[in-house]
CSV table of C-alpha atoms in Angstrom, one decimal:
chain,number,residue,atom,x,y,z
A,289,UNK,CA,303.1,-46.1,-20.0
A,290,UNK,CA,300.8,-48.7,-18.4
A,291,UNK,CA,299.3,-50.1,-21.7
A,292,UNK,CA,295.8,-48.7,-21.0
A,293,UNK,CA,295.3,-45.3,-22.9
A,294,UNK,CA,292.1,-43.6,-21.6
A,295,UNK,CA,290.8,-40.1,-23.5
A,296,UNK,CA,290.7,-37.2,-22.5
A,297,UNK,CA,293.3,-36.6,-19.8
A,298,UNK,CA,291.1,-33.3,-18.1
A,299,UNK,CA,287.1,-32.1,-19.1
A,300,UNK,CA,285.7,-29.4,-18.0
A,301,UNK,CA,282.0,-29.2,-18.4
A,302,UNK,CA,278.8,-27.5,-17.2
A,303,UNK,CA,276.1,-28.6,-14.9
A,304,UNK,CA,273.3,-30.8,-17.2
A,305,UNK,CA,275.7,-31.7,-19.7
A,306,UNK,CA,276.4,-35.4,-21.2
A,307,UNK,CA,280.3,-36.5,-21.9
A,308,UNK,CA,281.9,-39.2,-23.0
A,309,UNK,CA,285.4,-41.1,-21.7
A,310,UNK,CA,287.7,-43.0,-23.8
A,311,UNK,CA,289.4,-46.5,-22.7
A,312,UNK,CA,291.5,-48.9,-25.0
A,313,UNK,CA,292.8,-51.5,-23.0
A,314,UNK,CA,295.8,-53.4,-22.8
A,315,UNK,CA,296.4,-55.1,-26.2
A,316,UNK,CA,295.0,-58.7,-25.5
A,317,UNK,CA,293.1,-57.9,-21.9
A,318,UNK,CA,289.5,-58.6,-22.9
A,319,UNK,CA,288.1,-56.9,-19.7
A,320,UNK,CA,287.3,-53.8,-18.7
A,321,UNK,CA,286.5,-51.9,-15.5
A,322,UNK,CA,285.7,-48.4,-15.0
A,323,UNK,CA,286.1,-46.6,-11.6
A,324,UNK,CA,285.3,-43.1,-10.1
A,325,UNK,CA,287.6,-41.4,-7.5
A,326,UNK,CA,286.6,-38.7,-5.9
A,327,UNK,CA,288.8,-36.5,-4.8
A,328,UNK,CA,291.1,-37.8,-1.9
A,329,UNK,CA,288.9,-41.1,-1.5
A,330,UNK,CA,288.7,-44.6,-2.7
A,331,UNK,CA,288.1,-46.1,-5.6
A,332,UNK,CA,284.4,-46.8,-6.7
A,333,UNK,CA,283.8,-49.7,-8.9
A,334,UNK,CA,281.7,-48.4,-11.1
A,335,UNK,CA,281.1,-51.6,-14.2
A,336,UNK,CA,282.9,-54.0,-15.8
A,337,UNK,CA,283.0,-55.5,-18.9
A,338,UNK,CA,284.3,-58.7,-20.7
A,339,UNK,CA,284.4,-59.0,-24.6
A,340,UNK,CA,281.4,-56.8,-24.9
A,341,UNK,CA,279.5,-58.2,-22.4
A,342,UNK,CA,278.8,-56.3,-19.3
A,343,UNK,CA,279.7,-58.7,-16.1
A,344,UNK,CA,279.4,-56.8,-12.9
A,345,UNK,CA,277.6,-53.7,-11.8
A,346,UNK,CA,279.2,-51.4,-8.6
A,347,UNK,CA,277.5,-48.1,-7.9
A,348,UNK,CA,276.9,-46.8,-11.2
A,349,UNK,CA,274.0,-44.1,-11.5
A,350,UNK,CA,271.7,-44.5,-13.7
A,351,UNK,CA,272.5,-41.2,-15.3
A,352,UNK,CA,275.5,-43.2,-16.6
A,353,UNK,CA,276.2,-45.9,-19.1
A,354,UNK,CA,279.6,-47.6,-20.3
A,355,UNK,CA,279.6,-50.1,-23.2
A,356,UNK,CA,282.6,-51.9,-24.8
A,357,UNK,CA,282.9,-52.0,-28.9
A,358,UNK,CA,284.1,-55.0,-31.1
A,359,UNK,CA,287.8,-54.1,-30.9
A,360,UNK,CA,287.6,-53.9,-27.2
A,361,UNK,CA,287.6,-50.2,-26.2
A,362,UNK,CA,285.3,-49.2,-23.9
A,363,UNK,CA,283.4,-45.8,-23.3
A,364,UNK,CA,281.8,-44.4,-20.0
A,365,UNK,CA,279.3,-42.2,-20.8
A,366,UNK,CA,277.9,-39.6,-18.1
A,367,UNK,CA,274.6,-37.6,-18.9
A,368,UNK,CA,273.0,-34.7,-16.6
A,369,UNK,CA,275.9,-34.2,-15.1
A,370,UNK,CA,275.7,-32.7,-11.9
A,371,UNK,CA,278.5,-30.8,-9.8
A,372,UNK,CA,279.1,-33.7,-7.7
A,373,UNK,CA,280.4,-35.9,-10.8
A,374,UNK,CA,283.7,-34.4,-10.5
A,375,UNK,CA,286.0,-36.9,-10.1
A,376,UNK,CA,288.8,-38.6,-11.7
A,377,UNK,CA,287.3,-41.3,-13.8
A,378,UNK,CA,289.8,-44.8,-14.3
A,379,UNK,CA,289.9,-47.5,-16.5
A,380,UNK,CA,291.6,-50.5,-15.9
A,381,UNK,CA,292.0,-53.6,-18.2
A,382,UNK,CA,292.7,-57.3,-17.3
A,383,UNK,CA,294.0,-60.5,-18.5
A,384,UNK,CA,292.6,-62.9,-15.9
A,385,UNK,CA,296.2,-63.7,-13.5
A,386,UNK,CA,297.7,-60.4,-13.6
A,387,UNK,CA,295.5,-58.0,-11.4
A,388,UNK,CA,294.1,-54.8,-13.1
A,389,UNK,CA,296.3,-52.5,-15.3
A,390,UNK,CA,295.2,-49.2,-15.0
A,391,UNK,CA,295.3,-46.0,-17.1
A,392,UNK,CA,296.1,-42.2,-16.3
A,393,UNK,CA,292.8,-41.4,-15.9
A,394,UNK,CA,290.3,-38.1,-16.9
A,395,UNK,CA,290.0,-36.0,-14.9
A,396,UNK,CA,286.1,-34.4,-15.0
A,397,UNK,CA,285.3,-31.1,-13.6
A,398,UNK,CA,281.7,-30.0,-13.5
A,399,UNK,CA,280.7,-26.2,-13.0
B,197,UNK,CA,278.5,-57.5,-0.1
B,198,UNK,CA,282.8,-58.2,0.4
B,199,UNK,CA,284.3,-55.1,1.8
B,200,UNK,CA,288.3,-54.8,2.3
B,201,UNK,CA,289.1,-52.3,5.8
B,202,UNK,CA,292.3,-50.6,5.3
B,203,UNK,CA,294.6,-49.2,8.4
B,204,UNK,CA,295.3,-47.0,8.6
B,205,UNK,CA,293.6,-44.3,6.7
B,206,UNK,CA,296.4,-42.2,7.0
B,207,UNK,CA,300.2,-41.5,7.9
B,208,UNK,CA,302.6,-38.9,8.4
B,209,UNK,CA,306.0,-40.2,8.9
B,210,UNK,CA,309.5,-38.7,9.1
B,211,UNK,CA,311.8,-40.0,5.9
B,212,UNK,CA,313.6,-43.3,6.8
B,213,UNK,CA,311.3,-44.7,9.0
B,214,UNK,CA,309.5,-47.9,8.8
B,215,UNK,CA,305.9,-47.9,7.7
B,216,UNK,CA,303.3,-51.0,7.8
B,217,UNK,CA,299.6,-51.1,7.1
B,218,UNK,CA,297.3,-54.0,6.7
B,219,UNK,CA,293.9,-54.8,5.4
B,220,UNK,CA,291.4,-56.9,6.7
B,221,UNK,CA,288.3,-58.9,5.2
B,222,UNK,CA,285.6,-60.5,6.5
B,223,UNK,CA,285.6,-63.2,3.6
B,224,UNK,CA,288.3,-65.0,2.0
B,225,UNK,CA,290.4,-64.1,-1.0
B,226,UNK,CA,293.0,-66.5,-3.0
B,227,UNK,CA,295.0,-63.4,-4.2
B,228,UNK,CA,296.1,-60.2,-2.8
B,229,UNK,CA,297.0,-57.2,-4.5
B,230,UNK,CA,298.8,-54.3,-3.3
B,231,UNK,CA,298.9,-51.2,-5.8
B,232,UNK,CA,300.3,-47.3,-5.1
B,233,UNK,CA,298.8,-44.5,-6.3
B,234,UNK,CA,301.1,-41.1,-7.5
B,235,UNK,CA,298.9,-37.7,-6.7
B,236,UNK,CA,297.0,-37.2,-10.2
B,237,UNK,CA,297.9,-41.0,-11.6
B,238,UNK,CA,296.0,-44.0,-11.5
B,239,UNK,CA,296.9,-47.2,-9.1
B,240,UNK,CA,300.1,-49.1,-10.2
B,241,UNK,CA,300.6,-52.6,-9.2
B,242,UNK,CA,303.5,-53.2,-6.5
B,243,UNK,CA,303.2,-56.9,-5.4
B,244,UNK,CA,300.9,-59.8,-6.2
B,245,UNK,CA,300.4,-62.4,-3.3
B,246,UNK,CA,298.8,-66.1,-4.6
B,247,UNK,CA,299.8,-68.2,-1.5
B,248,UNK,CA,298.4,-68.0,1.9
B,249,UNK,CA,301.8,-67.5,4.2
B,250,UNK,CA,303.4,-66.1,1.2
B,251,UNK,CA,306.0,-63.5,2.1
B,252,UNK,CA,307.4,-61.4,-1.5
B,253,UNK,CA,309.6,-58.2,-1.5
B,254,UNK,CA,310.0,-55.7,-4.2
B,255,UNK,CA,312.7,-53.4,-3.1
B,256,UNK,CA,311.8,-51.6,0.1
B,257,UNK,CA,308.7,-53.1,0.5
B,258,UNK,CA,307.2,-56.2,1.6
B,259,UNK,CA,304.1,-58.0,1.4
B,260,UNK,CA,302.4,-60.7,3.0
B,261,UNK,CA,299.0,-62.8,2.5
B,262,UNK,CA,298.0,-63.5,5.7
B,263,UNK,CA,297.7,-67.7,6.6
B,264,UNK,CA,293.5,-67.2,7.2
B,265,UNK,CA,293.3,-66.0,4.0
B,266,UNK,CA,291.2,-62.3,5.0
B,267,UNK,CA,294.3,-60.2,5.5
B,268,UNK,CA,297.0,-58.7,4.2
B,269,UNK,CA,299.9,-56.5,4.9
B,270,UNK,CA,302.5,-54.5,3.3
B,271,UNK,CA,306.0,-52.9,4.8
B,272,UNK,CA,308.1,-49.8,3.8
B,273,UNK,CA,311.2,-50.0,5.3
B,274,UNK,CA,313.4,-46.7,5.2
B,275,UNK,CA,310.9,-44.5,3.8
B,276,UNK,CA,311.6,-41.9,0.9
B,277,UNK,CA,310.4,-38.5,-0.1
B,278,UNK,CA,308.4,-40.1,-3.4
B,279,UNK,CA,306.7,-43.2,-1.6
B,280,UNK,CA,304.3,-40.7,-0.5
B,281,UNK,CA,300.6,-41.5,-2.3
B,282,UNK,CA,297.7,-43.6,-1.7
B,283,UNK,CA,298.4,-47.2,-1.1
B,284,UNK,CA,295.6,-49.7,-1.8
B,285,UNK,CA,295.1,-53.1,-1.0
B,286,UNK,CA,292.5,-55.2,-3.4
B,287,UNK,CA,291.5,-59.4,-3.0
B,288,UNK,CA,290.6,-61.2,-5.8
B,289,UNK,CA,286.7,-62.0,-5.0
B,290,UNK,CA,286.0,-66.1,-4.9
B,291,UNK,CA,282.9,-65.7,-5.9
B,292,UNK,CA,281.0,-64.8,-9.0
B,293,UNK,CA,283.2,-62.9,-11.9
B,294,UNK,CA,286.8,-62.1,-12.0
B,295,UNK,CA,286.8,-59.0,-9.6
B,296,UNK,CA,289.4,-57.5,-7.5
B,297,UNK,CA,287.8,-56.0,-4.6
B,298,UNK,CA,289.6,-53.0,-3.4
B,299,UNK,CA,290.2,-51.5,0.2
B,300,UNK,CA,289.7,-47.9,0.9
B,301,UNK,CA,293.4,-46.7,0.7
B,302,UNK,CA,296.2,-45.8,3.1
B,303,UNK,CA,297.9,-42.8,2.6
B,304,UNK,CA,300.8,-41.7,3.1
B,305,UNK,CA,302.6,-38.4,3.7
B,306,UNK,CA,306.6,-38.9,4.3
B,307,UNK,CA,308.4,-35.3,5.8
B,308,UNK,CA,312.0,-34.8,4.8
């Protein structure tokens, strides 16, 4: 257990649809990133976050927003999901020395 | 924009051979990362590298940070059934936020 619990593990949802990923991060990391991995290939920065504050933008569509609550979990939401949003979805936390913790991961499949 | 090259993309080697890969930079970075990837699980740190020159071992494998400060490299030596996975590489950026930029991923295949 890396510390980084991210919600659900697998979703399975249809074309148009909106979803929402879970991340609570290491207890004490204040940041948050959020990557996509499609399947068999890198890993896509897609936002990160620190306190609440949004601090860097990767590729992230527009059809997608992420936000990060008082008590420091953060959510990735995807909207109009099309079929080539599958992908595992990561979350990975920080305290500023110690590289990125990251979680399990959800697995999305759109069809 | 900073973009780590990983090589190789990919390897199939027999079990107890030697493996190495490297990544490569066209900008600086004062830390290096290298994290491994299990099929379905997300990327778990291996070694952190803080020095340039620095040499560090975990087990089997060893990393190094490369003295101009845009590489990296990372050994396997007598390779196992369950190192296969996706190994990536990732610099701390020196510019702008905290943000670990990461390479595109080496992976590995190991045949008993």
């Amino acid at each position: 257990d890396s510390g980084v619990t991210q919600t659900p593990k697998h979703l399975i949802t249809a074309t148009g649809q909106r979803v929402t990923l879970r991340c609570s991060p290491r207890s004490g990391d204040l940041s948050v990133y959020w990557y996509q991995q499609s399947l068999d290939q890198g890993l896509q920065f897609l936002i990160q976050y620190y306190n609440g504050e949004e601090r860097a933008k990767g590729n992230i569509l527009e059809r997608f927003s992420a936000q990060q609550f008082p008590d420091l979990h953060s959510e990735l939401n995807l909207s109009s999901l099309e079929l080539g949003d599958s992908a595992l979805y990561f979350c990975a936390s920080s305290a500023r020395v110690s590289g990125y913790t990251f979680g399990s991961g959800t697995r999305l499949t759109v069809v | 924009g900073q973009q780590l090259n990983q090589s190789p993309q990919s390897m199939f080697i027999q079990e107890g051979e030697d493996v190495s890969m490297n990544c490569t930079s066209s900008s600086i970075f004062n830390t290096w990362l290298w994290y491994k990837q299990d099929p379905g699980e997300g990327p778990v740190l291996l070694i952190a590298l803080y020095k340039a020159g620095e040499l560090t071992s975990n087990g089997r494998l060893t990393a190094q940070f490369g003295i101009t400060r845009k590489d990296s490299f990372l050994n396997i030596s007598a390779s196992i059934p369950s190192d296969v996975g996706i190994y990536f590489c990732a610099g701390l950026t020196t510019s702008g936020t905290y943000k670990y930029i990461f390479g595109t991923g080496t992976r590995l295949k190991v045949l008993a």
